[in-house]
């Protein structure tokens, strides 16, 4: 028995402007990532391998705000954050502000397995990836015209924004969504992985919640969590760890703990977004307080779902 959930970002996803063709593209990409992780878990692979592979598949898809489709910083660059955590051992690895590694989630795993550290940032993180032979890419690989136009609009509006958050006229062609995955493998071990380009028009060197262990990414023996949304709020709410604490100290179920954090704590203060979560029994929760969240899952009974709203 195993289960897997993934997300491709949460935010305002205007129904009116999401064309059938574009929606089909998103659904296909989410289903493909789900198939990647599911195939590994079905073979008995560890949860950590499954979430890494799932996130890699989403990083390589230009539809999502991670890896290839990462958004622009205010000064016109890409700075990507990623993290993963193994629940059984509580080992974790993360990178922040990387600009060249094709798959930031692979770099995060290198930090976990090849260094004594948890979080490496900026050129040193890219250098580690290069030294270990990970594929590196020039800035052009991460360039898309839509993302660039999105930056110009965000600058004109004078704010940092979720790449898919409300703008006067949400453009369906904007590339969307931080990505993440959580899994429970056949041995009952849990893992979480998250990867993002961050927020459009962010100040250079800004780091979001994604690579902050306990905020955007968390896994222990009880639950595994991957978040998406306005990172500053998720950091201050220590979202991932708060879910784990509500389960451990208050005895809440996974679903109830997630509901409290996403709807009772984040929503009232403007912390737009959502998360995906799995517990040791393989239960899944995918709550969000935004209009939509790209997501897919396969529960312990083998039922698969792909949803946007
Ligand atoms: N949480 C990400 C960040 O703040 C953005 C997102 O999930 O869309 O960097």
Short mmCIF file of C-alpha atoms and ligand atoms in Angstrom, two decimals:
data_model
loop_
_atom_site.label_atom_id
_atom_site.label_comp_id
_atom_site.label_asym_id
_atom_site.label_seq_id
_atom_site.Cartn_x
_atom_site.Cartn_y
_atom_site.Cartn_z
CA UNK A 1 0.00 0.00 0.00
CA UNK A 2 1.28 3.46 -0.87
CA UNK A 3 -0.06 6.92 -1.57
CA UNK A 4 1.13 10.02 -3.38
CA UNK A 5 -0.04 13.61 -3.79
CA UNK A 6 1.44 16.43 -5.83
CA UNK A 7 0.72 20.08 -6.49
CA UNK A 8 1.55 22.50 -9.26
CA UNK A 9 0.81 25.69 -7.35
CA UNK A 10 -2.14 27.45 -5.77
CA UNK A 11 -3.66 30.84 -6.48
CA UNK A 12 -6.20 32.68 -8.54
CA UNK A 13 -6.81 30.52 -11.56
CA UNK A 14 -9.45 32.36 -13.56
CA UNK A 15 -12.00 29.87 -14.83
CA UNK A 16 -13.09 32.25 -17.54
CA UNK A 17 -9.63 32.44 -19.07
CA UNK A 18 -8.36 28.91 -18.63
CA UNK A 19 -9.06 27.62 -22.12
CA UNK A 20 -9.99 23.96 -22.59
CA UNK A 21 -6.73 23.37 -24.45
CA UNK A 22 -4.62 24.90 -21.70
CA UNK A 23 -6.54 23.06 -19.02
CA UNK A 24 -5.92 19.82 -20.89
CA UNK A 25 -2.18 20.60 -20.96
CA UNK A 26 -2.13 21.14 -17.21
CA UNK A 27 -4.08 17.99 -16.54
CA UNK A 28 -1.78 15.96 -18.77
CA UNK A 29 1.33 17.32 -17.05
CA UNK A 30 -0.10 16.61 -13.59
CA UNK A 31 -1.13 13.09 -14.63
CA UNK A 32 2.31 12.41 -16.11
CA UNK A 33 4.03 13.48 -12.89
CA UNK A 34 1.64 11.32 -10.88
CA UNK A 35 2.42 8.35 -13.11
CA UNK A 36 6.15 8.89 -12.61
CA UNK A 37 5.90 8.80 -8.82
CA UNK A 38 3.31 6.04 -8.76
CA UNK A 39 5.43 3.73 -10.91
CA UNK A 40 8.32 4.03 -8.46
CA UNK A 41 6.16 3.47 -5.38
CA UNK A 42 4.49 0.46 -7.01
CA UNK A 43 7.94 -1.09 -7.48
CA UNK A 44 8.65 -0.60 -3.78
CA UNK A 45 10.90 2.46 -4.14
CA UNK A 46 11.43 4.70 -1.10
CA UNK A 47 9.09 7.68 -0.70
CA UNK A 48 12.10 9.99 -1.05
CA UNK A 49 12.89 8.70 -4.55
CA UNK A 50 9.24 8.98 -5.56
CA UNK A 51 8.81 12.60 -4.47
CA UNK A 52 12.11 13.63 -6.06
CA UNK A 53 11.18 12.02 -9.39
CA UNK A 54 7.69 13.51 -9.28
CA UNK A 55 9.05 17.00 -8.68
CA UNK A 56 11.67 16.58 -11.41
CA UNK A 57 8.96 15.79 -13.90
CA UNK A 58 7.16 19.02 -12.94
CA UNK A 59 10.40 21.06 -12.98
CA UNK A 60 11.02 19.99 -16.57
CA UNK A 61 7.54 21.12 -17.67
CA UNK A 62 7.48 24.81 -18.68
CA UNK A 63 3.86 25.15 -17.48
CA UNK A 64 4.92 25.28 -13.84
CA UNK A 65 6.87 27.83 -11.82
CA UNK A 66 9.84 25.64 -10.98
CA UNK A 67 12.94 24.67 -12.93
CA UNK A 68 12.32 25.38 -16.59
CA UNK A 69 9.25 27.58 -16.09
CA UNK A 70 10.57 29.59 -13.15
CA UNK A 71 9.39 33.19 -12.76
CA UNK A 72 11.60 36.30 -12.94
CA UNK A 73 13.08 38.30 -10.12
CA UNK A 74 12.68 42.10 -10.19
CA UNK A 75 16.09 42.46 -11.83
CA UNK A 76 15.28 39.96 -14.56
CA UNK A 77 16.95 36.78 -13.37
CA UNK A 78 15.74 33.44 -12.10
CA UNK A 79 16.44 32.36 -8.55
CA UNK A 80 15.04 28.98 -7.65
CA UNK A 81 14.45 27.34 -4.27
CA UNK A 82 13.93 23.64 -3.52
CA UNK A 83 13.90 21.25 -0.58
CA UNK A 84 13.22 17.66 0.28
CA UNK A 85 12.92 15.78 3.56
CA UNK A 86 12.93 12.13 4.52
CA UNK A 87 10.41 11.47 7.30
CA UNK A 88 11.91 8.31 8.76
CA UNK A 89 15.42 9.72 9.27
CA UNK A 90 14.46 13.42 9.39
CA UNK A 91 17.32 14.11 7.03
CA UNK A 92 16.72 17.14 4.85
CA UNK A 93 18.40 19.10 2.08
CA UNK A 94 17.60 22.42 0.46
CA UNK A 95 18.93 24.99 -1.99
CA UNK A 96 17.97 28.63 -2.37
CA UNK A 97 18.61 31.19 -5.09
CA UNK A 98 20.12 28.76 -7.61
CA UNK A 99 20.31 30.07 -11.17
CA UNK A 100 21.83 27.35 -13.28
CA UNK A 101 21.05 23.85 -12.12
CA UNK A 102 18.39 22.32 -14.37
CA UNK A 103 16.68 20.45 -11.52
CA UNK A 104 16.98 22.29 -8.20
CA UNK A 105 15.38 19.34 -6.40
CA UNK A 106 18.36 17.16 -7.37
CA UNK A 107 20.68 19.80 -5.94
CA UNK A 108 18.67 19.75 -2.70
CA UNK A 109 19.18 16.01 -2.48
CA UNK A 110 22.91 16.48 -3.01
CA UNK A 111 23.02 18.88 -0.08
CA UNK A 112 21.32 16.24 2.05
CA UNK A 113 23.48 13.33 0.95
CA UNK A 114 26.85 14.84 0.06
CA UNK A 115 27.32 17.61 2.63
CA UNK A 116 26.95 18.10 6.37
CA UNK A 117 24.52 20.94 5.77
CA UNK A 118 20.79 21.36 5.31
CA UNK A 119 20.54 24.56 3.24
CA UNK A 120 22.97 25.94 0.65
CA UNK A 121 22.28 29.17 -1.23
CA UNK A 122 23.38 31.16 -4.29
CA UNK A 123 26.55 30.37 -6.28
CA UNK A 124 27.78 27.82 -3.76
CA UNK A 125 24.69 25.72 -4.31
CA UNK A 126 25.05 25.83 -8.09
CA UNK A 127 28.74 24.96 -7.71
CA UNK A 128 27.90 21.89 -5.65
CA UNK A 129 25.50 20.74 -8.36
CA UNK A 130 28.07 21.32 -11.09
CA UNK A 131 30.80 19.54 -9.13
CA UNK A 132 28.57 16.47 -8.86
CA UNK A 133 27.77 16.47 -12.54
CA UNK A 134 24.16 17.60 -12.47
CA UNK A 135 22.95 19.13 -15.77
CA UNK A 136 23.41 22.91 -15.76
CA UNK A 137 21.61 25.37 -18.04
CA UNK A 138 22.22 28.89 -19.35
CA UNK A 139 19.73 31.65 -18.46
CA UNK A 140 18.10 31.22 -21.89
CA UNK A 141 16.80 27.78 -20.87
CA UNK A 142 14.71 29.39 -18.15
CA UNK A 143 13.46 32.28 -20.32
CA UNK A 144 9.86 32.40 -21.48
CA UNK A 145 8.23 35.46 -23.03
CA UNK A 146 5.08 35.10 -20.93
CA UNK A 147 7.07 35.10 -17.72
CA UNK A 148 8.92 38.17 -18.88
CA UNK A 149 5.68 39.97 -19.73
CA UNK A 150 4.33 38.92 -16.35
CA UNK A 151 7.32 40.58 -14.68
CA UNK A 152 6.67 43.83 -16.55
CA UNK A 153 3.06 43.80 -15.36
CA UNK A 154 4.07 43.08 -11.79
CA UNK A 155 6.58 45.94 -11.89
CA UNK A 156 3.92 48.27 -13.29
CA UNK A 157 1.52 47.17 -10.54
CA UNK A 158 4.28 47.76 -8.03
CA UNK A 159 4.08 44.48 -6.19
CA UNK A 160 5.54 41.07 -5.76
CA UNK A 161 2.97 38.47 -6.64
CA UNK A 162 2.27 34.81 -6.79
CA UNK A 163 2.90 34.07 -10.43
CA UNK A 164 -0.70 33.12 -10.82
CA UNK A 165 -2.26 35.50 -8.29
CA UNK A 166 -4.89 38.10 -9.00
CA UNK A 167 -3.94 40.73 -11.50
CA UNK A 168 -6.47 43.09 -13.06
CA UNK A 169 -6.89 40.61 -15.91
CA UNK A 170 -5.34 37.24 -15.11
CA UNK A 171 -3.58 35.96 -18.18
CA UNK A 172 -4.12 32.23 -18.68
CA UNK A 173 -0.88 31.99 -20.54
CA UNK A 174 1.16 32.93 -17.53
CA UNK A 175 3.18 29.97 -16.49
CA UNK A 176 1.91 28.81 -13.17
CA UNK A 177 2.75 27.02 -10.03
CA UNK A 178 5.35 26.07 -7.50
CA UNK A 179 5.50 22.28 -7.48
CA UNK A 180 5.65 19.68 -4.74
CA UNK A 181 5.03 16.05 -3.85
CA UNK A 182 4.43 13.98 -0.71
CA UNK A 183 4.41 10.20 -0.49
CA UNK A 184 3.97 7.25 1.81
CA UNK A 185 5.87 4.23 0.51
CA UNK A 186 5.15 0.54 0.93
CA UNK A 187 7.24 0.39 4.10
CA UNK A 188 5.22 3.19 5.67
CA UNK A 189 7.95 5.82 5.31
CA UNK A 190 7.06 9.39 4.36
CA UNK A 191 8.83 12.08 2.34
CA UNK A 192 8.15 15.57 0.98
CA UNK A 193 9.72 17.62 -1.83
CA UNK A 194 9.01 21.17 -3.06
CA UNK A 195 10.54 23.31 -5.82
CA UNK A 196 9.81 26.85 -6.99
CA UNK A 197 10.90 29.91 -8.89
CA UNK A 198 9.39 31.91 -6.03
CA UNK A 199 7.26 34.96 -6.64
CA UNK A 200 7.28 37.20 -9.70
CA UNK A 201 9.07 40.52 -9.17
CA UNK A 202 10.68 39.34 -5.96
CA UNK A 203 13.69 41.28 -4.82
CA UNK A 204 16.89 39.54 -5.78
CA UNK A 205 18.17 37.26 -3.00
CA UNK A 206 14.64 36.87 -1.57
CA UNK A 207 14.13 33.36 -0.24
CA UNK A 208 10.61 31.97 0.18
CA UNK A 209 9.11 29.24 2.33
CA UNK A 210 9.92 26.36 -0.02
CA UNK A 211 13.50 25.64 1.14
CA UNK A 212 12.80 26.50 4.78
CA UNK A 213 12.48 23.15 6.53
CA UNK A 214 9.39 23.26 8.73
CA UNK A 215 7.75 26.05 6.72
CA UNK A 216 7.20 25.07 3.07
CA UNK A 217 8.56 21.54 3.35
CA UNK A 218 8.38 19.07 6.22
CA UNK A 219 8.40 15.31 6.84
CA UNK A 220 8.62 13.17 9.97
CA UNK A 221 7.25 9.76 10.93
CA UNK A 222 3.75 11.23 11.35
CA UNK A 223 3.21 13.37 8.26
CA UNK A 224 4.83 14.86 5.14
CA UNK A 225 3.87 18.33 3.89
CA UNK A 226 4.61 20.43 0.79
CA UNK A 227 3.24 23.98 0.57
CA UNK A 228 2.46 26.52 -2.11
CA UNK A 229 1.37 30.11 -1.65
CA UNK A 230 2.60 33.47 -0.43
CA UNK A 231 5.85 32.35 1.15
CA UNK A 232 6.30 35.15 3.66
CA UNK A 233 3.08 34.10 5.39
CA UNK A 234 4.01 30.43 5.28
CA UNK A 235 7.39 31.13 6.89
CA UNK A 236 5.89 33.14 9.73
CA UNK A 237 3.22 30.50 10.31
CA UNK A 238 5.80 27.66 10.19
CA UNK A 239 3.12 25.82 8.24
CA UNK A 240 4.59 22.36 7.73
CA UNK A 241 5.75 21.96 11.29
CA UNK A 242 2.54 23.41 12.66
CA UNK A 243 0.55 20.64 10.95
CA UNK A 244 2.91 18.06 12.49
CA UNK A 245 2.61 19.69 15.94
CA UNK A 246 -1.18 19.80 15.84
CA UNK A 247 -1.13 16.07 15.14
CA UNK A 248 1.48 15.26 17.78
CA UNK A 249 0.48 17.55 20.64
CA UNK A 250 -3.25 17.89 20.08
CA UNK A 251 -3.93 14.52 18.57
CA UNK A 252 -5.67 15.99 15.52
CA UNK A 253 -6.12 13.92 12.38
CA UNK A 254 -4.13 14.91 9.29
CA UNK A 255 -7.22 16.41 7.64
CA UNK A 256 -8.19 18.41 10.72
CA UNK A 257 -4.65 19.68 11.35
CA UNK A 258 -4.37 20.82 7.72
CA UNK A 259 -7.78 22.52 7.87
CA UNK A 260 -6.84 24.46 11.00
CA UNK A 261 -3.58 25.71 9.51
CA UNK A 262 -4.81 26.57 6.00
CA UNK A 263 -8.26 27.91 6.80
CA UNK A 264 -8.20 29.08 10.44
CA UNK A 265 -4.66 30.41 10.67
CA UNK A 266 -3.43 31.40 7.19
CA UNK A 267 -6.61 32.61 5.49
CA UNK A 268 -7.62 35.29 8.07
CA UNK A 269 -4.23 37.01 7.83
CA UNK A 270 -4.07 36.91 4.03
CA UNK A 271 -1.82 33.88 3.69
CA UNK A 272 -3.13 32.73 0.34
CA UNK A 273 -2.24 29.23 -0.79
CA UNK A 274 -2.49 25.59 0.10
CA UNK A 275 -0.61 22.40 0.83
CA UNK A 276 -0.54 18.70 0.20
CA UNK A 277 -0.07 16.22 3.03
CA UNK A 278 0.12 12.51 3.77
CA UNK A 279 0.15 10.64 7.08
CA UNK A 280 1.63 7.32 8.14
CA UNK A 281 -1.60 5.48 7.37
CA UNK A 282 -1.48 6.83 3.82
CA UNK A 283 -4.33 9.33 4.27
CA UNK A 284 -4.07 12.36 2.01
CA UNK A 285 -5.15 15.98 2.48
CA UNK A 286 -4.96 18.69 -0.20
CA UNK A 287 -6.52 21.85 1.29
CA UNK A 288 -6.20 25.38 -0.15
CA UNK A 289 -7.76 28.75 0.62
CA UNK A 290 -7.16 30.20 -2.85
CA UNK A 291 -9.44 29.89 -5.86
CA UNK A 292 -7.63 26.86 -7.14
CA UNK A 293 -4.62 24.59 -6.74
CA UNK A 294 -3.21 22.39 -9.47
CA UNK A 295 -3.05 18.98 -7.88
CA UNK A 296 -3.15 15.23 -8.39
CA UNK A 297 -3.19 12.26 -6.08
CA UNK A 298 -3.36 8.52 -5.79
CA UNK A 299 -4.75 7.33 -2.48
CA UNK A 300 -4.04 4.10 -0.60
CA UNK A 301 -6.98 2.42 -2.33
CA UNK A 302 -5.43 3.18 -5.70
CA UNK A 303 -7.93 5.87 -6.70
CA UNK A 304 -6.42 8.63 -8.81
CA UNK A 305 -7.56 12.20 -9.15
CA UNK A 306 -6.41 15.28 -11.05
CA UNK A 307 -8.00 18.60 -10.10
CA UNK A 308 -7.56 22.33 -10.52
CA UNK A 309 -10.48 23.95 -8.65
N1 LIG B 1 5.61 29.57 -1.94
C1 LIG B 1 6.35 30.11 -3.05
C2 LIG B 1 7.23 31.23 -2.55
O1 LIG B 1 6.77 32.05 -1.79
C3 LIG B 1 5.49 30.62 -4.16
C4 LIG B 1 4.33 29.74 -4.59
O2 LIG B 1 4.07 28.71 -3.98
O3 LIG B 1 3.67 30.09 -5.59
O4 LIG B 1 8.35 31.31 -2.97
#
